[in-house]
Amino acid sequence: MPIIMAYDILRWEEKAFIARARELGIHLRLLHLSNTILDVGGPTGKQGGVALIRATSQYRALASASALESNGLRTVNTADSLYSTFDKLRTHSLLEKHSVPTPRTKVAFSLETALAAAEDIGYPVVVKPLHGSWGRLVALARDRESLRSIIEYSQHMGPQGRIHYIQEYIEKPGRDIRTFCVGSSVPAGIYRVSSSWITNTARGATSEPAKIDGELEDVTLRACRAVGAEFAGVDVVEDPERGYLVLEVNGVPEFKNTVRVTGVDLPGIVLSYLTQISDANPPSTPSSMAELQDTPLVNLSR
């Protein structure tokens, strides 16, 4: 059965999946979401197979996964998992529920309670938006007055800006770690090195191959299981006393820099995994491949 890739922009990663699928002889069926109408629970029966969700928009990723699942496809990642990984508070709550080590975090809903939360954690603190990536709108408050300015600004940014996600600042050794899970394996990881407190490659950090020891592998897999992710990037920091702490899990991860510095064939590893689970998710109806080829999954808009 073909593997479906739902996307909106062909970034380096999506192009790498296409090229590697050709090399491996894997039928990768492309769904460009901007030109696609997805049936929600269509009348033609259950499709079976697997869809890789690669939309850059969080909302498109979640919507496409939900629609494809209604047609009987197994999505990687699932709509439930994407919902969990797109919301930092939801991610954190699931990590805590499954005893995955994380930094101390509090949520407040007013300026006064945000200031009290920071006092309890101890300055400096990191303030993050619930949704977002690439380190955007993440701020460091070193004292009460800087936090007050951050909170007063964020409260004018709509409903999300009035929910204050406040986290302890971890003294990192000039780097953090991005690891990747694929099923039950952790095939690659990088150190993101920077003189800035924000160690994100989108903000200028450099990448180096990371040593994945048993503890780092374990915490990565536990984090992915906590949010139900099969292919994800996990952001980890090293605390001098507590060891590895998980910050976030990315359900539609970019991996260009990881492949570049490690040489690990992440596109091929992911495609091989998708092939395995696709074979385990055959269509319930129609029963034959010939019928399946005639079954419309989508209607293409003109």
mmCIF file of C-alpha atoms in Angstrom:
data_model
loop_
_atom_site.group_PDB
_atom_site.id
_atom_site.type_symbol
_atom_site.label_atom_id
_atom_site.label_comp_id
_atom_site.label_asym_id
_atom_site.label_seq_id
_atom_site.Cartn_x
_atom_site.Cartn_y
_atom_site.Cartn_z
ATOM 1 C CA MET A 1 0.000 0.000 0.000
ATOM 2 C CA PRO A 2 1.207 3.543 -0.638
ATOM 3 C CA ILE A 3 2.331 5.761 2.222
ATOM 4 C CA ILE A 4 0.570 9.115 2.161
ATOM 5 C CA MET A 5 2.413 12.324 3.000
ATOM 6 C CA ALA A 6 0.147 15.266 3.833
ATOM 7 C CA TYR A 7 1.998 18.582 3.528
ATOM 8 C CA ASP A 8 1.511 22.259 2.764
ATOM 9 C CA ILE A 9 5.066 23.419 1.984
ATOM 10 C CA LEU A 10 7.860 21.345 0.469
ATOM 11 C CA ARG A 11 10.713 22.067 2.871
ATOM 12 C CA TRP A 12 14.040 20.250 2.892
ATOM 13 C CA GLU A 13 12.514 17.493 5.004
ATOM 14 C CA GLU A 14 9.569 16.780 2.700
ATOM 15 C CA LYS A 15 11.868 16.761 -0.342
ATOM 16 C CA ALA A 16 14.143 14.329 1.496
ATOM 17 C CA PHE A 17 11.205 11.984 2.129
ATOM 18 C CA ILE A 18 10.278 12.092 -1.568
ATOM 19 C CA ALA A 19 13.842 11.433 -2.752
ATOM 20 C CA ARG A 20 14.463 8.624 -0.263
ATOM 21 C CA ALA A 21 11.139 6.953 -1.074
ATOM 22 C CA ARG A 22 12.155 6.806 -4.741
ATOM 23 C CA GLU A 23 15.501 5.264 -3.829
ATOM 24 C CA LEU A 24 13.835 2.658 -1.613
ATOM 25 C CA GLY A 25 11.075 1.873 -4.116
ATOM 26 C CA ILE A 26 8.378 3.030 -1.699
ATOM 27 C CA HIS A 27 5.157 4.401 -3.175
ATOM 28 C CA LEU A 28 4.812 7.797 -1.469
ATOM 29 C CA ARG A 29 1.477 9.413 -2.325
ATOM 30 C CA LEU A 30 1.553 13.188 -1.932
ATOM 31 C CA LEU A 31 -1.341 15.221 -0.571
ATOM 32 C CA HIS A 32 -0.816 18.937 -1.022
ATOM 33 C CA LEU A 33 -3.305 20.242 1.489
ATOM 34 C CA SER A 34 -3.843 23.581 -0.221
ATOM 35 C CA ASN A 35 -5.229 21.727 -3.263
ATOM 36 C CA THR A 36 -7.086 19.000 -1.416
ATOM 37 C CA ILE A 37 -10.582 18.389 -0.104
ATOM 38 C CA LEU A 38 -10.600 15.567 2.430
ATOM 39 C CA ASP A 39 -13.697 13.467 2.978
ATOM 40 C CA VAL A 40 -14.516 13.117 6.649
ATOM 41 C CA GLY A 41 -15.662 9.522 7.154
ATOM 42 C CA GLY A 42 -16.549 9.060 3.478
ATOM 43 C CA PRO A 43 -19.148 6.513 2.386
ATOM 44 C CA THR A 44 -16.715 4.324 0.453
ATOM 45 C CA GLY A 45 -15.331 2.382 3.377
ATOM 46 C CA LYS A 46 -12.131 2.357 5.357
ATOM 47 C CA GLN A 47 -8.915 3.026 3.482
ATOM 48 C CA GLY A 48 -6.311 1.434 5.712
ATOM 49 C CA GLY A 49 -2.647 2.331 5.359
ATOM 50 C CA VAL A 50 -0.579 5.123 6.896
ATOM 51 C CA ALA A 51 -0.365 8.888 6.450
ATOM 52 C CA LEU A 52 2.672 10.922 7.485
ATOM 53 C CA ILE A 53 1.534 14.356 8.678
ATOM 54 C CA ARG A 54 3.992 17.056 7.591
ATOM 55 C CA ALA A 55 1.979 20.279 7.546
ATOM 56 C CA THR A 56 3.914 23.294 8.828
ATOM 57 C CA SER A 57 0.716 24.832 10.186
ATOM 58 C CA GLN A 58 -0.251 23.272 13.495
ATOM 59 C CA TYR A 59 -3.923 23.693 12.718
ATOM 60 C CA ARG A 60 -3.607 22.141 9.253
ATOM 61 C CA ALA A 61 -1.646 19.239 10.695
ATOM 62 C CA LEU A 62 -4.289 18.582 13.324
ATOM 63 C CA ALA A 63 -7.188 18.969 10.875
ATOM 64 C CA SER A 64 -5.644 16.749 8.195
ATOM 65 C CA ALA A 65 -4.793 14.032 10.720
ATOM 66 C CA SER A 66 -8.345 14.070 12.067
ATOM 67 C CA ALA A 67 -9.896 13.814 8.590
ATOM 68 C CA LEU A 68 -7.545 11.063 7.428
ATOM 69 C CA GLU A 69 -8.142 9.048 10.589
ATOM 70 C CA SER A 70 -11.882 9.202 9.921
ATOM 71 C CA ASN A 71 -11.165 7.292 6.714
ATOM 72 C CA GLY A 72 -9.409 4.484 8.559
ATOM 73 C CA LEU A 73 -5.814 5.579 8.048
ATOM 74 C CA ARG A 74 -3.240 5.420 10.778
ATOM 75 C CA THR A 75 -1.593 8.828 10.992
ATOM 76 C CA VAL A 76 1.913 9.581 12.217
ATOM 77 C CA ASN A 77 1.468 11.341 14.366
ATOM 78 C CA THR A 78 -2.152 10.874 15.444
ATOM 79 C CA ALA A 79 -4.486 13.823 15.851
ATOM 80 C CA ASP A 80 -4.542 13.252 19.619
ATOM 81 C CA SER A 81 -0.754 13.245 19.755
ATOM 82 C CA LEU A 82 -0.480 16.362 17.598
ATOM 83 C CA TYR A 83 -2.965 18.155 19.828
ATOM 84 C CA SER A 84 -0.849 17.240 22.843
ATOM 85 C CA THR A 85 2.474 18.288 21.319
ATOM 86 C CA PHE A 86 1.180 21.588 19.900
ATOM 87 C CA ASP A 87 0.207 22.860 23.356
ATOM 88 C CA LYS A 88 3.109 23.235 25.777
ATOM 89 C CA LEU A 89 0.887 23.015 28.840
ATOM 90 C CA ARG A 90 -0.796 19.859 27.574
ATOM 91 C CA THR A 91 2.606 18.353 26.768
ATOM 92 C CA HIS A 92 3.937 19.217 30.198
ATOM 93 C CA SER A 93 0.917 17.798 31.990
ATOM 94 C CA LEU A 94 1.302 14.476 30.163
ATOM 95 C CA LEU A 95 5.038 14.359 30.871
ATOM 96 C CA GLU A 96 4.318 14.897 34.557
ATOM 97 C CA LYS A 97 1.558 12.287 34.515
ATOM 98 C CA HIS A 98 4.016 9.718 33.148
ATOM 99 C CA SER A 99 6.830 10.734 35.529
ATOM 100 C CA VAL A 100 9.082 12.154 32.814
ATOM 101 C CA PRO A 101 11.538 14.607 34.418
ATOM 102 C CA THR A 102 10.778 18.257 33.576
ATOM 103 C CA PRO A 103 11.666 21.733 34.875
ATOM 104 C CA ARG A 104 9.422 23.248 37.548
ATOM 105 C CA THR A 105 6.520 24.966 35.815
ATOM 106 C CA LYS A 106 3.519 26.983 36.912
ATOM 107 C CA VAL A 107 0.508 28.432 35.097
ATOM 108 C CA ALA A 108 -1.105 31.711 36.106
ATOM 109 C CA PHE A 109 -4.042 33.695 34.765
ATOM 110 C CA SER A 110 -3.368 37.234 35.975
ATOM 111 C CA LEU A 111 -0.462 39.598 36.524
ATOM 112 C CA GLU A 112 -0.633 39.222 40.292
ATOM 113 C CA THR A 113 -0.627 35.416 40.269
ATOM 114 C CA ALA A 114 2.110 35.321 37.602
ATOM 115 C CA LEU A 115 4.341 37.435 39.835
ATOM 116 C CA ALA A 116 3.570 35.179 42.787
ATOM 117 C CA ALA A 117 4.329 32.070 40.724
ATOM 118 C CA ALA A 118 7.727 33.444 39.721
ATOM 119 C CA GLU A 119 8.545 34.302 43.327
ATOM 120 C CA ASP A 120 7.775 30.718 44.282
ATOM 121 C CA ILE A 121 9.947 29.269 41.505
ATOM 122 C CA GLY A 122 12.733 31.807 41.995
ATOM 123 C CA TYR A 123 14.235 34.183 39.444
ATOM 124 C CA PRO A 124 15.227 34.046 36.666
ATOM 125 C CA VAL A 125 12.199 32.435 35.031
ATOM 126 C CA VAL A 126 11.294 31.668 31.424
ATOM 127 C CA VAL A 127 7.918 32.743 30.037
ATOM 128 C CA LYS A 128 6.613 30.832 27.027
ATOM 129 C CA PRO A 129 3.534 31.035 24.805
ATOM 130 C CA LEU A 130 1.403 27.898 24.911
ATOM 131 C CA HIS A 131 1.686 27.510 21.133
ATOM 132 C CA GLY A 132 4.609 28.227 18.851
ATOM 133 C CA SER A 133 8.032 27.015 17.761
ATOM 134 C CA TRP A 134 11.552 28.171 16.868
ATOM 135 C CA GLY A 135 11.880 30.003 20.187
ATOM 136 C CA ARG A 136 9.484 32.743 19.143
ATOM 137 C CA LEU A 137 7.996 34.904 21.925
ATOM 138 C CA VAL A 138 9.977 33.029 24.587
ATOM 139 C CA ALA A 139 11.238 35.541 27.153
ATOM 140 C CA LEU A 140 13.609 35.494 30.113
ATOM 141 C CA ALA A 141 12.590 37.463 33.203
ATOM 142 C CA ARG A 142 15.493 38.064 35.579
ATOM 143 C CA ASP A 143 13.501 39.977 38.175
ATOM 144 C CA ARG A 144 10.014 41.080 39.174
ATOM 145 C CA GLU A 145 9.973 44.245 37.055
ATOM 146 C CA SER A 146 11.078 42.500 33.853
ATOM 147 C CA LEU A 147 8.422 39.840 34.397
ATOM 148 C CA ARG A 148 5.813 42.531 34.973
ATOM 149 C CA SER A 149 6.688 44.097 31.593
ATOM 150 C CA ILE A 150 6.486 40.722 29.823
ATOM 151 C CA ILE A 151 3.132 39.844 31.369
ATOM 152 C CA GLU A 152 1.611 43.260 30.735
ATOM 153 C CA TYR A 153 2.642 43.018 27.086
ATOM 154 C CA SER A 154 1.400 39.442 26.601
ATOM 155 C CA GLN A 155 -2.017 40.227 28.106
ATOM 156 C CA HIS A 156 -2.752 42.397 25.073
ATOM 157 C CA MET A 157 -2.084 39.527 22.621
ATOM 158 C CA GLY A 158 -5.464 37.833 22.760
ATOM 159 C CA PRO A 159 -6.852 35.013 24.918
ATOM 160 C CA GLN A 160 -3.693 32.899 24.784
ATOM 161 C CA GLY A 161 -1.661 35.832 26.043
ATOM 162 C CA ARG A 162 -3.666 35.839 29.251
ATOM 163 C CA ILE A 163 -2.492 32.348 30.167
ATOM 164 C CA HIS A 164 1.008 32.639 31.627
ATOM 165 C CA TYR A 165 3.248 29.573 31.326
ATOM 166 C CA ILE A 166 6.184 30.188 33.665
ATOM 167 C CA GLN A 167 9.125 27.815 33.963
ATOM 168 C CA GLU A 168 12.309 27.693 35.977
ATOM 169 C CA TYR A 169 15.470 28.717 34.166
ATOM 170 C CA ILE A 170 17.952 25.869 33.779
ATOM 171 C CA GLU A 171 21.666 26.735 33.773
ATOM 172 C CA LYS A 172 22.579 24.808 30.646
ATOM 173 C CA PRO A 173 26.184 23.985 29.693
ATOM 174 C CA GLY A 174 25.966 26.255 26.640
ATOM 175 C CA ARG A 175 23.725 23.812 24.806
ATOM 176 C CA ASP A 176 20.552 21.796 24.793
ATOM 177 C CA ILE A 177 19.737 18.513 23.062
ATOM 178 C CA ARG A 178 17.290 17.578 20.321
ATOM 179 C CA THR A 179 16.728 13.831 20.059
ATOM 180 C CA PHE A 180 14.440 11.915 17.704
ATOM 181 C CA CYS A 181 12.237 8.929 18.359
ATOM 182 C CA VAL A 182 11.050 6.657 15.557
ATOM 183 C CA GLY A 183 8.789 3.984 16.993
ATOM 184 C CA SER A 184 10.729 2.420 19.864
ATOM 185 C CA SER A 185 14.169 3.646 18.734
ATOM 186 C CA VAL A 186 16.210 6.823 19.165
ATOM 187 C CA PRO A 187 18.342 6.862 16.009
ATOM 188 C CA ALA A 188 19.822 10.358 16.234
ATOM 189 C CA GLY A 189 20.303 13.481 18.273
ATOM 190 C CA ILE A 190 22.188 16.760 18.202
ATOM 191 C CA TYR A 191 23.602 19.274 20.626
ATOM 192 C CA ARG A 192 22.373 22.796 19.832
ATOM 193 C CA VAL A 193 25.233 25.017 20.948
ATOM 194 C CA SER A 194 24.918 28.752 21.531
ATOM 195 C CA SER A 195 26.299 31.558 23.660
ATOM 196 C CA SER A 196 22.683 32.741 24.017
ATOM 197 C CA TRP A 197 20.324 31.291 26.600
ATOM 198 C CA ILE A 198 18.028 30.335 23.689
ATOM 199 C CA THR A 199 19.707 27.317 22.099
ATOM 200 C CA ASN A 200 17.589 26.943 18.992
ATOM 201 C CA THR A 201 19.043 26.562 15.504
ATOM 202 C CA ALA A 202 16.344 28.880 14.140
ATOM 203 C CA ARG A 203 17.857 31.533 16.433
ATOM 204 C CA GLY A 204 21.483 30.990 15.410
ATOM 205 C CA ALA A 205 22.636 27.978 17.432
ATOM 206 C CA THR A 206 25.055 25.557 15.799
ATOM 207 C CA SER A 207 24.562 21.783 15.631
ATOM 208 C CA GLU A 208 26.880 18.996 16.729
ATOM 209 C CA PRO A 209 26.272 15.229 16.945
ATOM 210 C CA ALA A 210 25.009 14.228 20.383
ATOM 211 C CA LYS A 211 26.071 11.179 22.335
ATOM 212 C CA ILE A 212 22.913 9.198 23.067
ATOM 213 C CA ASP A 213 23.547 7.272 26.267
ATOM 214 C CA GLY A 214 21.100 4.893 27.882
ATOM 215 C CA GLU A 215 19.576 7.550 30.131
ATOM 216 C CA LEU A 216 19.005 9.995 27.247
ATOM 217 C CA GLU A 217 17.479 7.242 25.132
ATOM 218 C CA ASP A 218 15.173 6.260 27.991
ATOM 219 C CA VAL A 219 13.945 9.792 28.710
ATOM 220 C CA THR A 220 13.364 10.411 24.979
ATOM 221 C CA LEU A 221 11.238 7.292 24.554
ATOM 222 C CA ARG A 222 9.313 7.962 27.758
ATOM 223 C CA ALA A 223 8.519 11.489 26.570
ATOM 224 C CA CYS A 224 7.299 10.228 23.190
ATOM 225 C CA ARG A 225 5.148 7.554 24.806
ATOM 226 C CA ALA A 226 3.682 10.110 27.209
ATOM 227 C CA VAL A 227 2.272 12.175 24.332
ATOM 228 C CA GLY A 228 1.578 9.203 22.045
ATOM 229 C CA ALA A 229 4.127 10.231 19.397
ATOM 230 C CA GLU A 230 5.694 7.726 16.997
ATOM 231 C CA PHE A 231 8.000 10.136 15.155
ATOM 232 C CA ALA A 232 8.977 13.230 17.097
ATOM 233 C CA GLY A 233 11.746 15.557 18.143
ATOM 234 C CA VAL A 234 12.322 15.886 21.874
ATOM 235 C CA ASP A 235 13.978 18.949 23.417
ATOM 236 C CA VAL A 236 16.081 18.063 26.441
ATOM 237 C CA VAL A 237 18.234 20.128 28.811
ATOM 238 C CA GLU A 238 21.010 18.951 31.109
ATOM 239 C CA ASP A 239 20.616 20.019 34.718
ATOM 240 C CA PRO A 240 23.809 19.744 36.772
ATOM 241 C CA GLU A 241 22.005 18.020 39.644
ATOM 242 C CA ARG A 242 18.887 16.348 38.189
ATOM 243 C CA GLY A 243 20.288 15.170 34.871
ATOM 244 C CA TYR A 244 18.141 15.201 31.728
ATOM 245 C CA LEU A 245 14.933 17.261 31.803
ATOM 246 C CA VAL A 246 12.433 17.329 28.948
ATOM 247 C CA LEU A 247 11.216 20.728 27.751
ATOM 248 C CA GLU A 248 8.995 19.924 24.769
ATOM 249 C CA VAL A 249 8.034 17.288 22.206
ATOM 250 C CA ASN A 250 7.643 18.324 18.560
ATOM 251 C CA GLY A 251 5.118 16.210 16.642
ATOM 252 C CA VAL A 252 6.113 17.503 13.168
ATOM 253 C CA PRO A 253 9.866 17.857 13.612
ATOM 254 C CA GLU A 254 12.397 19.392 11.272
ATOM 255 C CA PHE A 255 15.616 17.397 10.975
ATOM 256 C CA LYS A 256 17.756 18.974 8.243
ATOM 257 C CA ASN A 257 20.562 19.933 10.625
ATOM 258 C CA THR A 258 20.461 16.550 12.359
ATOM 259 C CA VAL A 259 20.969 14.671 9.092
ATOM 260 C CA ARG A 260 23.656 17.140 8.033
ATOM 261 C CA VAL A 261 25.857 16.785 11.118
ATOM 262 C CA THR A 262 25.197 13.156 12.083
ATOM 263 C CA GLY A 263 24.832 11.489 8.675
ATOM 264 C CA VAL A 264 21.952 9.431 10.067
ATOM 265 C CA ASP A 265 19.388 8.540 7.387
ATOM 266 C CA LEU A 266 16.347 9.780 9.274
ATOM 267 C CA PRO A 267 14.117 9.952 6.157
ATOM 268 C CA GLY A 268 14.904 6.326 5.322
ATOM 269 C CA ILE A 269 14.436 5.159 8.910
ATOM 270 C CA VAL A 270 11.047 6.878 9.154
ATOM 271 C CA LEU A 271 9.892 5.524 5.774
ATOM 272 C CA SER A 272 10.930 1.985 6.714
ATOM 273 C CA TYR A 273 8.991 2.293 9.970
ATOM 274 C CA LEU A 274 5.925 3.611 8.132
ATOM 275 C CA THR A 275 6.109 0.674 5.713
ATOM 276 C CA GLN A 276 6.090 -1.762 8.623
ATOM 277 C CA ILE A 277 3.079 -0.248 10.328
ATOM 278 C CA SER A 278 1.249 0.212 7.013
ATOM 279 C CA ASP A 279 1.416 -3.543 6.473
ATOM 280 C CA ALA A 280 -0.187 -3.939 9.909
ATOM 281 C CA ASN A 281 -3.099 -1.630 9.042
ATOM 282 C CA PRO A 282 -4.828 -3.121 5.970
ATOM 283 C CA PRO A 283 -8.115 -1.679 4.701
ATOM 284 C CA SER A 284 -11.261 -3.212 6.132
ATOM 285 C CA THR A 285 -13.248 -2.366 2.982
ATOM 286 C CA PRO A 286 -12.790 -2.554 0.076
ATOM 287 C CA SER A 287 -11.050 -5.895 0.364
ATOM 288 C CA SER A 288 -8.782 -5.893 -2.677
ATOM 289 C CA MET A 289 -6.028 -3.616 -3.930
ATOM 290 C CA ALA A 290 -7.885 -3.136 -7.221
ATOM 291 C CA GLU A 291 -10.904 -1.840 -5.345
ATOM 292 C CA LEU A 292 -8.679 0.327 -3.190
ATOM 293 C CA GLN A 293 -7.171 2.058 -6.199
ATOM 294 C CA ASP A 294 -10.672 3.076 -7.301
ATOM 295 C CA THR A 295 -11.661 4.376 -3.886
ATOM 296 C CA PRO A 296 -11.390 8.148 -3.677
ATOM 297 C CA LEU A 297 -9.542 9.368 -0.636
ATOM 298 C CA VAL A 298 -9.745 12.989 -1.667
ATOM 299 C CA ASN A 299 -11.339 15.293 -4.183
ATOM 300 C CA LEU A 300 -8.871 17.683 -5.789
ATOM 301 C CA SER A 301 -10.089 21.230 -6.033
ATOM 302 C CA ARG A 302 -9.761 23.137 -9.279
#
